[in-house]
CSV table of C-alpha atoms in Angstrom, one decimal:
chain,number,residue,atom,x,y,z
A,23,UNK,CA,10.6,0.9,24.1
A,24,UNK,CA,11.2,1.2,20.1
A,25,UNK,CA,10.5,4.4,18.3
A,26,UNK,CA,8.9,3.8,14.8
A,27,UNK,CA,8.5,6.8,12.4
A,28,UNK,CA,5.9,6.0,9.6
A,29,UNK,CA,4.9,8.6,6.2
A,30,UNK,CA,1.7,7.6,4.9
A,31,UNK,CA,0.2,6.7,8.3
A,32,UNK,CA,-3.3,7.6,7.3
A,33,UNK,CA,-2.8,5.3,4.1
A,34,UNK,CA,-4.2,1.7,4.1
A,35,UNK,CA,-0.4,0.1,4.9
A,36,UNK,CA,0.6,2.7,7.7
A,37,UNK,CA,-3.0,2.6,9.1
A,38,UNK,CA,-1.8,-1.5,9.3
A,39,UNK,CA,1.4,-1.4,10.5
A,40,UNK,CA,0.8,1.5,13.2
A,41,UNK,CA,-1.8,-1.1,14.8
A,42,UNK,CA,1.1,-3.9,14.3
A,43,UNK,CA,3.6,-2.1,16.0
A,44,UNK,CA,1.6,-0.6,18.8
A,45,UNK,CA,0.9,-4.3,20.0
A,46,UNK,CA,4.5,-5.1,19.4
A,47,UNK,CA,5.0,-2.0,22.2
A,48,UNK,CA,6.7,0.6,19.6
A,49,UNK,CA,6.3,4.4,20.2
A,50,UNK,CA,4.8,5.2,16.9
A,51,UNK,CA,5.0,8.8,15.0
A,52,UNK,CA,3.8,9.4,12.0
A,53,UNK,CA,3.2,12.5,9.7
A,54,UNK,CA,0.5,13.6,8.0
A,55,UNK,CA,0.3,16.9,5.7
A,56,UNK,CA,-1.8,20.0,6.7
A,57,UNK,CA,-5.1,20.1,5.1
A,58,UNK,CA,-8.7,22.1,6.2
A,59,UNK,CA,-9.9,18.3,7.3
A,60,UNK,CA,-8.6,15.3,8.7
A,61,UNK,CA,-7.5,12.5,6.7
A,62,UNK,CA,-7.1,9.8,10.3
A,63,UNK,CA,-10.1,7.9,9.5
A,64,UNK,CA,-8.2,4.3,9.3
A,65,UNK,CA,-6.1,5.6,12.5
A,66,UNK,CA,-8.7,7.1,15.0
A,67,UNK,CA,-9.7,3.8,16.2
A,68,UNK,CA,-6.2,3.7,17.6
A,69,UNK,CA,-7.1,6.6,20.1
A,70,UNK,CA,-10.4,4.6,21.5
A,71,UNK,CA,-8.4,3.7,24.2
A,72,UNK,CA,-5.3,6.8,24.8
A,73,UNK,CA,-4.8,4.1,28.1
A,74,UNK,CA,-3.2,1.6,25.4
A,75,UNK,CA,-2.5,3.5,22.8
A,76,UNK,CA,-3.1,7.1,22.0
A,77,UNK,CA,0.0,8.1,24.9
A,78,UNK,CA,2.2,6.0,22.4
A,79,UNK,CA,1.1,7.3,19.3
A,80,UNK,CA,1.9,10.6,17.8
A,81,UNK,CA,1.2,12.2,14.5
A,82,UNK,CA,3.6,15.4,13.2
A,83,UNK,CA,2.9,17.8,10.5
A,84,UNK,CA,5.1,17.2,7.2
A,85,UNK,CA,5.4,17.0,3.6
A,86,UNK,CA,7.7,14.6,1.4
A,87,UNK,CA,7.9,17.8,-0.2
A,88,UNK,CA,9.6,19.8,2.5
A,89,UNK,CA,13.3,18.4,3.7
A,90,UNK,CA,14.0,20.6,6.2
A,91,UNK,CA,11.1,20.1,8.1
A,92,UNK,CA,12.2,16.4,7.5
A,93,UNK,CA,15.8,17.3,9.3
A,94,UNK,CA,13.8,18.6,12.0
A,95,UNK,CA,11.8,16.2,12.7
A,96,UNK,CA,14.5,13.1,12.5
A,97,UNK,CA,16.8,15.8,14.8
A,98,UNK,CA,13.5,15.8,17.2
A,99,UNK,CA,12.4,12.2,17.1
A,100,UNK,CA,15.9,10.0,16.9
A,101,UNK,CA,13.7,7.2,15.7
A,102,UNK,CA,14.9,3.2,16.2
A,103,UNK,CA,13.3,2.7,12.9
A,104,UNK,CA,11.7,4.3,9.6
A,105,UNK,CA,9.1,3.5,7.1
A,106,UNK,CA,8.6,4.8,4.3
A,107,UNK,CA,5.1,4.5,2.8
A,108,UNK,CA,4.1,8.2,2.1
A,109,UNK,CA,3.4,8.3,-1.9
A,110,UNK,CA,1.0,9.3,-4.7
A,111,UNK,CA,0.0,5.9,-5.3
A,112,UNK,CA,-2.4,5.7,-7.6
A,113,UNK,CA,-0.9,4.1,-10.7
A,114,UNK,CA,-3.6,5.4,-12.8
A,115,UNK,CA,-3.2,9.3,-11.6
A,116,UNK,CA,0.4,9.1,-12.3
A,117,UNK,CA,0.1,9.6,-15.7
A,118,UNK,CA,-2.1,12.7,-14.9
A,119,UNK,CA,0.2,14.3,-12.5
A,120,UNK,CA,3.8,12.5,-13.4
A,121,UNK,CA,5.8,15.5,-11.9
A,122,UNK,CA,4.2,15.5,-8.2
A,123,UNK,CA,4.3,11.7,-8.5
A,124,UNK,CA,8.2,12.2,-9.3
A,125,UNK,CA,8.5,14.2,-6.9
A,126,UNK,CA,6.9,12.7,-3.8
A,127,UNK,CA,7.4,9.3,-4.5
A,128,UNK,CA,11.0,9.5,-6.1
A,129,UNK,CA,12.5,12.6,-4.8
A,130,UNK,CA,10.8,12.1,-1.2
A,131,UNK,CA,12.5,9.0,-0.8
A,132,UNK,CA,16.0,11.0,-1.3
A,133,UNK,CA,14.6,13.6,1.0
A,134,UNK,CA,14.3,11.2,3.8
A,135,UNK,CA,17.7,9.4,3.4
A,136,UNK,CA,19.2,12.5,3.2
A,137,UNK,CA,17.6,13.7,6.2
A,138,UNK,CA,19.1,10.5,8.0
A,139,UNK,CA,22.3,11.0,6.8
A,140,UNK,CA,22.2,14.5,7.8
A,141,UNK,CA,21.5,13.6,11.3
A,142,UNK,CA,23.6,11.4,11.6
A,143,UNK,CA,21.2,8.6,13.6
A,144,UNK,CA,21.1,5.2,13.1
A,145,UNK,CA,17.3,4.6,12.0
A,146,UNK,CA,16.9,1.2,9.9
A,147,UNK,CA,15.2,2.2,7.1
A,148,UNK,CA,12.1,0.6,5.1
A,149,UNK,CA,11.3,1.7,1.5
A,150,UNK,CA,8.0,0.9,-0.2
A,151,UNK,CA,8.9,-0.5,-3.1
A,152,UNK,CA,6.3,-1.9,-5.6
A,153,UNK,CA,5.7,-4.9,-7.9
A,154,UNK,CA,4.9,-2.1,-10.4
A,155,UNK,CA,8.4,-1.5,-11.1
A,156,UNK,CA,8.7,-5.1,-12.9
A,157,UNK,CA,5.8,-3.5,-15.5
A,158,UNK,CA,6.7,-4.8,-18.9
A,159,UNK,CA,8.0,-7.8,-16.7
A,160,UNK,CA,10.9,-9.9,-18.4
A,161,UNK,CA,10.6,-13.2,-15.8
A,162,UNK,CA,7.7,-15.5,-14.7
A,163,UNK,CA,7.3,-15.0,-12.0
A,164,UNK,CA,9.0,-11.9,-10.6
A,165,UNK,CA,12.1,-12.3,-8.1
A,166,UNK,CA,14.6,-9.9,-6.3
A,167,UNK,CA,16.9,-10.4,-9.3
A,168,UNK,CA,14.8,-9.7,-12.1
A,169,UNK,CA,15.0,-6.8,-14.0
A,170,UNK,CA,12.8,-3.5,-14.2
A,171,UNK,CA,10.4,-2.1,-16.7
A,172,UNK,CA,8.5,0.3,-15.2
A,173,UNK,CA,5.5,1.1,-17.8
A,174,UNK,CA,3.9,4.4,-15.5
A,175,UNK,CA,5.2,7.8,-13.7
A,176,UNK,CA,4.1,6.1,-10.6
A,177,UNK,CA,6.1,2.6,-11.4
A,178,UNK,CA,9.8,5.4,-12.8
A,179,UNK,CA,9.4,7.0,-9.4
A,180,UNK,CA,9.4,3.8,-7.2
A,181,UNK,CA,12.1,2.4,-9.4
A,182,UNK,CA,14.2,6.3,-8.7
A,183,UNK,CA,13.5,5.8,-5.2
A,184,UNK,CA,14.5,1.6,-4.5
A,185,UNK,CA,18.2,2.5,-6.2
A,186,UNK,CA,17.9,5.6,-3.8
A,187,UNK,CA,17.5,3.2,-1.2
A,188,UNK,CA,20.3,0.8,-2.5
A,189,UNK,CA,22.6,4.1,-3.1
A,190,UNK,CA,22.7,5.0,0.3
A,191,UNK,CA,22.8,1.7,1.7
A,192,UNK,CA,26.0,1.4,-0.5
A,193,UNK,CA,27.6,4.7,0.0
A,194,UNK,CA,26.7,5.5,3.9
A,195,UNK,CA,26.3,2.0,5.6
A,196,UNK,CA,22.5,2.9,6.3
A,197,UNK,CA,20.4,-0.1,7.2
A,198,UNK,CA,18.2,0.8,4.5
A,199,UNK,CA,16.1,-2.2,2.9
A,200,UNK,CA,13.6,-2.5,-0.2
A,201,UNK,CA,10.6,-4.3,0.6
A,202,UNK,CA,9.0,-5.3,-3.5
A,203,UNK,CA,5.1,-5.6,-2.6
A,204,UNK,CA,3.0,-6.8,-5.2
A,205,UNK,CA,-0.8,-5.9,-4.8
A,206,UNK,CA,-2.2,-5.9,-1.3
A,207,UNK,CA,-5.6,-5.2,-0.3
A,208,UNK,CA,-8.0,-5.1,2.3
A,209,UNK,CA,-11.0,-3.1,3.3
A,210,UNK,CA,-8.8,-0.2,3.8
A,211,UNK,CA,-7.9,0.0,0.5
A,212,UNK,CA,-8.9,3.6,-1.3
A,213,UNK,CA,-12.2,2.9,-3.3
A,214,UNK,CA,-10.7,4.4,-6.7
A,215,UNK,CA,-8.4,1.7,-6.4
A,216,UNK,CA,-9.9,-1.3,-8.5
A,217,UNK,CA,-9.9,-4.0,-6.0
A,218,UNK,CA,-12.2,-2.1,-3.6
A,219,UNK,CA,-14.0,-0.1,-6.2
A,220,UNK,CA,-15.4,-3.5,-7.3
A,221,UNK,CA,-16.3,-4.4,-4.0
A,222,UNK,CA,-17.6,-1.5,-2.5
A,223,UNK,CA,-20.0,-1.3,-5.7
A,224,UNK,CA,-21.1,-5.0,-5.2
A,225,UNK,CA,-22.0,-4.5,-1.9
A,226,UNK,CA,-23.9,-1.5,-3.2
A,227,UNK,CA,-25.8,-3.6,-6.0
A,228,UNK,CA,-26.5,-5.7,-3.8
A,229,UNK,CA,-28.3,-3.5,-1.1
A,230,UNK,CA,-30.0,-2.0,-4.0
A,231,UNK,CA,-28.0,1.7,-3.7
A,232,UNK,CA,-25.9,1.5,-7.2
A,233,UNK,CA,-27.1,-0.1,-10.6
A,234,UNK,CA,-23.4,-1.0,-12.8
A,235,UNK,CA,-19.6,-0.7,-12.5
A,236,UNK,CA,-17.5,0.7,-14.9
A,237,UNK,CA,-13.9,-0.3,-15.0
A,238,UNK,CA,-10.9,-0.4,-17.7
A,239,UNK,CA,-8.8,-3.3,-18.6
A,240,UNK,CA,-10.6,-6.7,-17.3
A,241,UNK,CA,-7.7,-8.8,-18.3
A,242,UNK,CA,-4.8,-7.3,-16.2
A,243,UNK,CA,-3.3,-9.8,-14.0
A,244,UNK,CA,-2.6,-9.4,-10.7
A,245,UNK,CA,-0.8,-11.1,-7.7
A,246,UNK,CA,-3.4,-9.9,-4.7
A,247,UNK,CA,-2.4,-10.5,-0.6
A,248,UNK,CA,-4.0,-9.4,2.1
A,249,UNK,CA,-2.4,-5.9,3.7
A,250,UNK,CA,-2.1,-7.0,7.2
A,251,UNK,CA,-0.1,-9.8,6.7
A,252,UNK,CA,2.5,-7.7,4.3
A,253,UNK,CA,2.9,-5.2,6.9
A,254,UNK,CA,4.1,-7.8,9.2
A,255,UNK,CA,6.6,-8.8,6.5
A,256,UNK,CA,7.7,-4.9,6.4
A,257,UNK,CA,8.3,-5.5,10.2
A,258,UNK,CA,10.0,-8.4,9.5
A,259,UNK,CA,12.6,-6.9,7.3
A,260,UNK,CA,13.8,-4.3,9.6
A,261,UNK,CA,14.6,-6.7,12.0
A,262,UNK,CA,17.6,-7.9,10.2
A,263,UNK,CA,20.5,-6.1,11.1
A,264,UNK,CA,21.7,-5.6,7.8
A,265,UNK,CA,19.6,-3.7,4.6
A,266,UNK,CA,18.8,-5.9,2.1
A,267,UNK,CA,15.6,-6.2,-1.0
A,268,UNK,CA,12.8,-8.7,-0.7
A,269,UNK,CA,10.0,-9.5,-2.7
A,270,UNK,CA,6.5,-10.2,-0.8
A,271,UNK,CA,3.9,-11.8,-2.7
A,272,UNK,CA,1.3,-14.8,-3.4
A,273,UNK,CA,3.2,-16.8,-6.3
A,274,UNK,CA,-0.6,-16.5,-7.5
A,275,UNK,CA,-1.9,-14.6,-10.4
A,276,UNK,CA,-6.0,-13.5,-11.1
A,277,UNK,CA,-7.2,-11.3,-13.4
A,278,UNK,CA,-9.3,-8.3,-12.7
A,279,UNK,CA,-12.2,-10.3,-14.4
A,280,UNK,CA,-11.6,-13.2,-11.8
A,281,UNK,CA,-11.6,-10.5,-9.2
A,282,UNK,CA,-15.3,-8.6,-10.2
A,283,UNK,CA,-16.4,-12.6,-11.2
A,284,UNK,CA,-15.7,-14.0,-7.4
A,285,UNK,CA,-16.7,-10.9,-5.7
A,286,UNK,CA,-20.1,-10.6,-7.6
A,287,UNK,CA,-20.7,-14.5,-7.2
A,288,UNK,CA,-20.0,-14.2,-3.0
A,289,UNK,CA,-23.4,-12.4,-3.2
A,290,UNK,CA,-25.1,-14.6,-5.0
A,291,UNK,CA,-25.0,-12.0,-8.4
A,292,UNK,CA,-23.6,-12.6,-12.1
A,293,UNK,CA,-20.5,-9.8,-12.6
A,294,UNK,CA,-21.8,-10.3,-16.4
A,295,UNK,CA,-25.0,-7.8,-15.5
A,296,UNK,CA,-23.4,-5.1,-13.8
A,297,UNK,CA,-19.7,-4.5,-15.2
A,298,UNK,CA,-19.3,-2.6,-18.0
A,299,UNK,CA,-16.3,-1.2,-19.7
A,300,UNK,CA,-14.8,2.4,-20.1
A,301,UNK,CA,-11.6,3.6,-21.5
A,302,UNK,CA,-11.6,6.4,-19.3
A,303,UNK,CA,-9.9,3.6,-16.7
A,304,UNK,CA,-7.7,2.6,-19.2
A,305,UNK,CA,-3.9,3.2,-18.4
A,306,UNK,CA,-1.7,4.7,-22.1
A,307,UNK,CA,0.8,1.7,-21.2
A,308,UNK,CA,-0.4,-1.3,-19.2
A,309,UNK,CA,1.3,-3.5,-16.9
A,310,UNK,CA,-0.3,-7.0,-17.8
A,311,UNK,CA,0.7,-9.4,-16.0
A,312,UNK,CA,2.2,-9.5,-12.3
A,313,UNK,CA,3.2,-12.7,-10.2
A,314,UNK,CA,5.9,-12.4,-7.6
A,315,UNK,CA,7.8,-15.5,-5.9
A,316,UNK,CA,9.0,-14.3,-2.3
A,317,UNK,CA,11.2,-17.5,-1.5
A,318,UNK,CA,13.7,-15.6,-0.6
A,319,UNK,CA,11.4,-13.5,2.4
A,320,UNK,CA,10.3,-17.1,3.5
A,321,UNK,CA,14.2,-18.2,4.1
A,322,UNK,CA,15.3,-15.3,5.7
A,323,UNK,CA,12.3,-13.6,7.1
A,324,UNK,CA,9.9,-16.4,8.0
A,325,UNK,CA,7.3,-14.8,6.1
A,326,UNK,CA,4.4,-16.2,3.5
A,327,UNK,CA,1.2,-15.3,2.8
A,328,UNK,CA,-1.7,-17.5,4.7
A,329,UNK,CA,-4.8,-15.3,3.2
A,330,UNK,CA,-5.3,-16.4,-0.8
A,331,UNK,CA,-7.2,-14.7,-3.2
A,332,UNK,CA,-11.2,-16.3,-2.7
A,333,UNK,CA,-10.1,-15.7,0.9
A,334,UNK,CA,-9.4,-12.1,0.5
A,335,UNK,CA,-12.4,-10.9,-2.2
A,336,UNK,CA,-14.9,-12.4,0.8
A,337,UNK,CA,-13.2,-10.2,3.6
A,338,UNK,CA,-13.0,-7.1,1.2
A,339,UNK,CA,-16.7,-7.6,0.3
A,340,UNK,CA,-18.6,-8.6,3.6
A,341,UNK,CA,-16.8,-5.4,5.0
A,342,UNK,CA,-18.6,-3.3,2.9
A,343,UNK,CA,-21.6,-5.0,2.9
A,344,UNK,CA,-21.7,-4.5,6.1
A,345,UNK,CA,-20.8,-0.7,6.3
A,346,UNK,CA,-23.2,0.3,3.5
A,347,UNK,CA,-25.7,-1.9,5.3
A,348,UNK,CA,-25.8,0.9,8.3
A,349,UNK,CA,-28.4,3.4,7.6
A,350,UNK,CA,-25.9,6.4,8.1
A,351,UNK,CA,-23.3,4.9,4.6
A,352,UNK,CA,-26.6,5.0,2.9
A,353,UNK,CA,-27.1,8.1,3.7
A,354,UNK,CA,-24.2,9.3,2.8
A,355,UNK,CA,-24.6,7.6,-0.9
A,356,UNK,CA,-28.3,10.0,-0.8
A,357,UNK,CA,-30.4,6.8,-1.4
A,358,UNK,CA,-32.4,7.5,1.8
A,359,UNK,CA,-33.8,10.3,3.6
């Protein structure tokens, strides 16, 4: 049996890939950080059953922040394979907090390679890497070779921690690979995160429970996947024996307009009515336009994306339709008694 260790479990990607690898017959860990609640909602459907899967899975206090706890646990765990997804990853909140964001999403990735140098094991290791590391992008579309321009804290971090990754595949032998994601989504997506903050409040319009939606830059363009399927390509990469950097995206570009316009018109309303604009959502430097070829991860890996971009606003919005549709959600929203 394989022994997976994931950071950022109880994120939308680690939530993904734990289910993934748990029907691939991994032993999956996974830390979380000590808080007064739990943060496990998008994993506690994985105990339903502890017959199938809650005596395989296993979740650790940690912090990104805290390397020898890090040691210890890689000491403890002697995992077959690593990924790295634990981040501040809000693009937007980077430029309100850029020195946490430094620290957890760059520094944390040096923390962990560290740790499995340290150790001395033999863990293959995955690194979140992100489309917004292209920002200011200087090729159409984005490649493996193409040069950075990150335009954000959040996008300088991921670009500190892919040449950590790089670094110590270089200097150490590590099996340590880049995996470039360009936006994926799903219904597991955080709702301040645009993509599900405009579906989330459609499906509220629509059941009568919110009124508008305010967002910041309509004409950003973005190259949207579906989240389960790019897990699968993480998976995918560590397979290889040898690190190496892909890119995984659609080789399609929408804007956010298109986005609120599809998403609004799948319930039969006109996005023109309910969006309205607010510089508060604005970013100081914006990325405008994203759109990633991942030839190369369909020649070595096997992998494209099947779910396209009408495909993926319908699953994102009947979700929430249907979980604001349950009197409890709307409860929660205090529209009923």
């Amino acid at each position: 049996m394989k022994k997976a260790l994931i950071t950022g479990i109880t994120g939308q990607d680690g939530s993904y890939l734990a289910d993934l690898l748990l029907e691939k017959g991994y032993e999956v860990h996974g830390i979380i950080r000590r808080a007064s609640t739990f943060n496990t909602a998008r994993i506690d459907h994985l105990y339903a059953d502890p017959h199938i899967n809650g005596v395989r899975l296993f979740l650790h206090y940690g912090d990104l922040a805290d390397s020898v706890n890090l040691v210890k646990l890689l000491y403890e765990l002697k995992p077959d394979e690593i990924y790295h997804l634990g981040a501040q990853s809000h693009v937007r909140v980077s430029f309100d907090i850029p020195e946490y964001t430094s620290d957890v999403t760059g520094v944390g990735t040096i923390r962990i390679l560290e740790a499995i140098r340290e150790t001395g094991i033999r863990s293959k290791f995955y690194q979140a890497s992100s489309s917004e590391m292209f920002g200011k992008a200087q090729q159409v579309p984005q490649t493996e070779t193409t040069a950075f321009w990150p335009r954000s804290p959040y996008g300088v971090a991921k670009v500190f921690a892919y040449w950590a990754t790089v670094n110590y595949r270089e200097s150490y032998g590590l099996c340590a690979s880049n995996g470039i994601l360009f936006n994926h989504e799903s219904p597991r997506r955080g709702e301040t995160f645009v993509t599900r903050k405009i579906t989330r409040a459609v499906a509220a319009i629509k059941l009568g429970l919110q009124k508008e939606l305010f967002v910041g830059n309509l004409d950003a363009k973005r190259d949207w996947g579906y989240a389960p399927e790019y897990v699968e390509g993480m998976w995918r990469i560590l397979q290889h024996s040898a690190g190496d950097d892909y890119v995984l995206a659609t080789n399609e570009t929408h804007t956010v307009r298109e986005f609120a316009e599809t998403a609004f018109a799948h319930v039969d309303l006109d996005w023109k009515d309910y969006v309205k604009h607010d510089d508060r959502y604005e970013r100081p430097a914006e990325v405008d336009l994203l759109i990633g070829d991942a030839a190369k991860a369909k020649k070595d890996l096997g992998w494209e994306p099947k779910v396209r971009f009408h495909e993926l606003v319908r699953i994102m919005v009947d979700a929430d339709v249907e979980t604001l549709s349950r009197t409890t959600a709307q409860q929660r929203l205090g529209k009923l008694p």
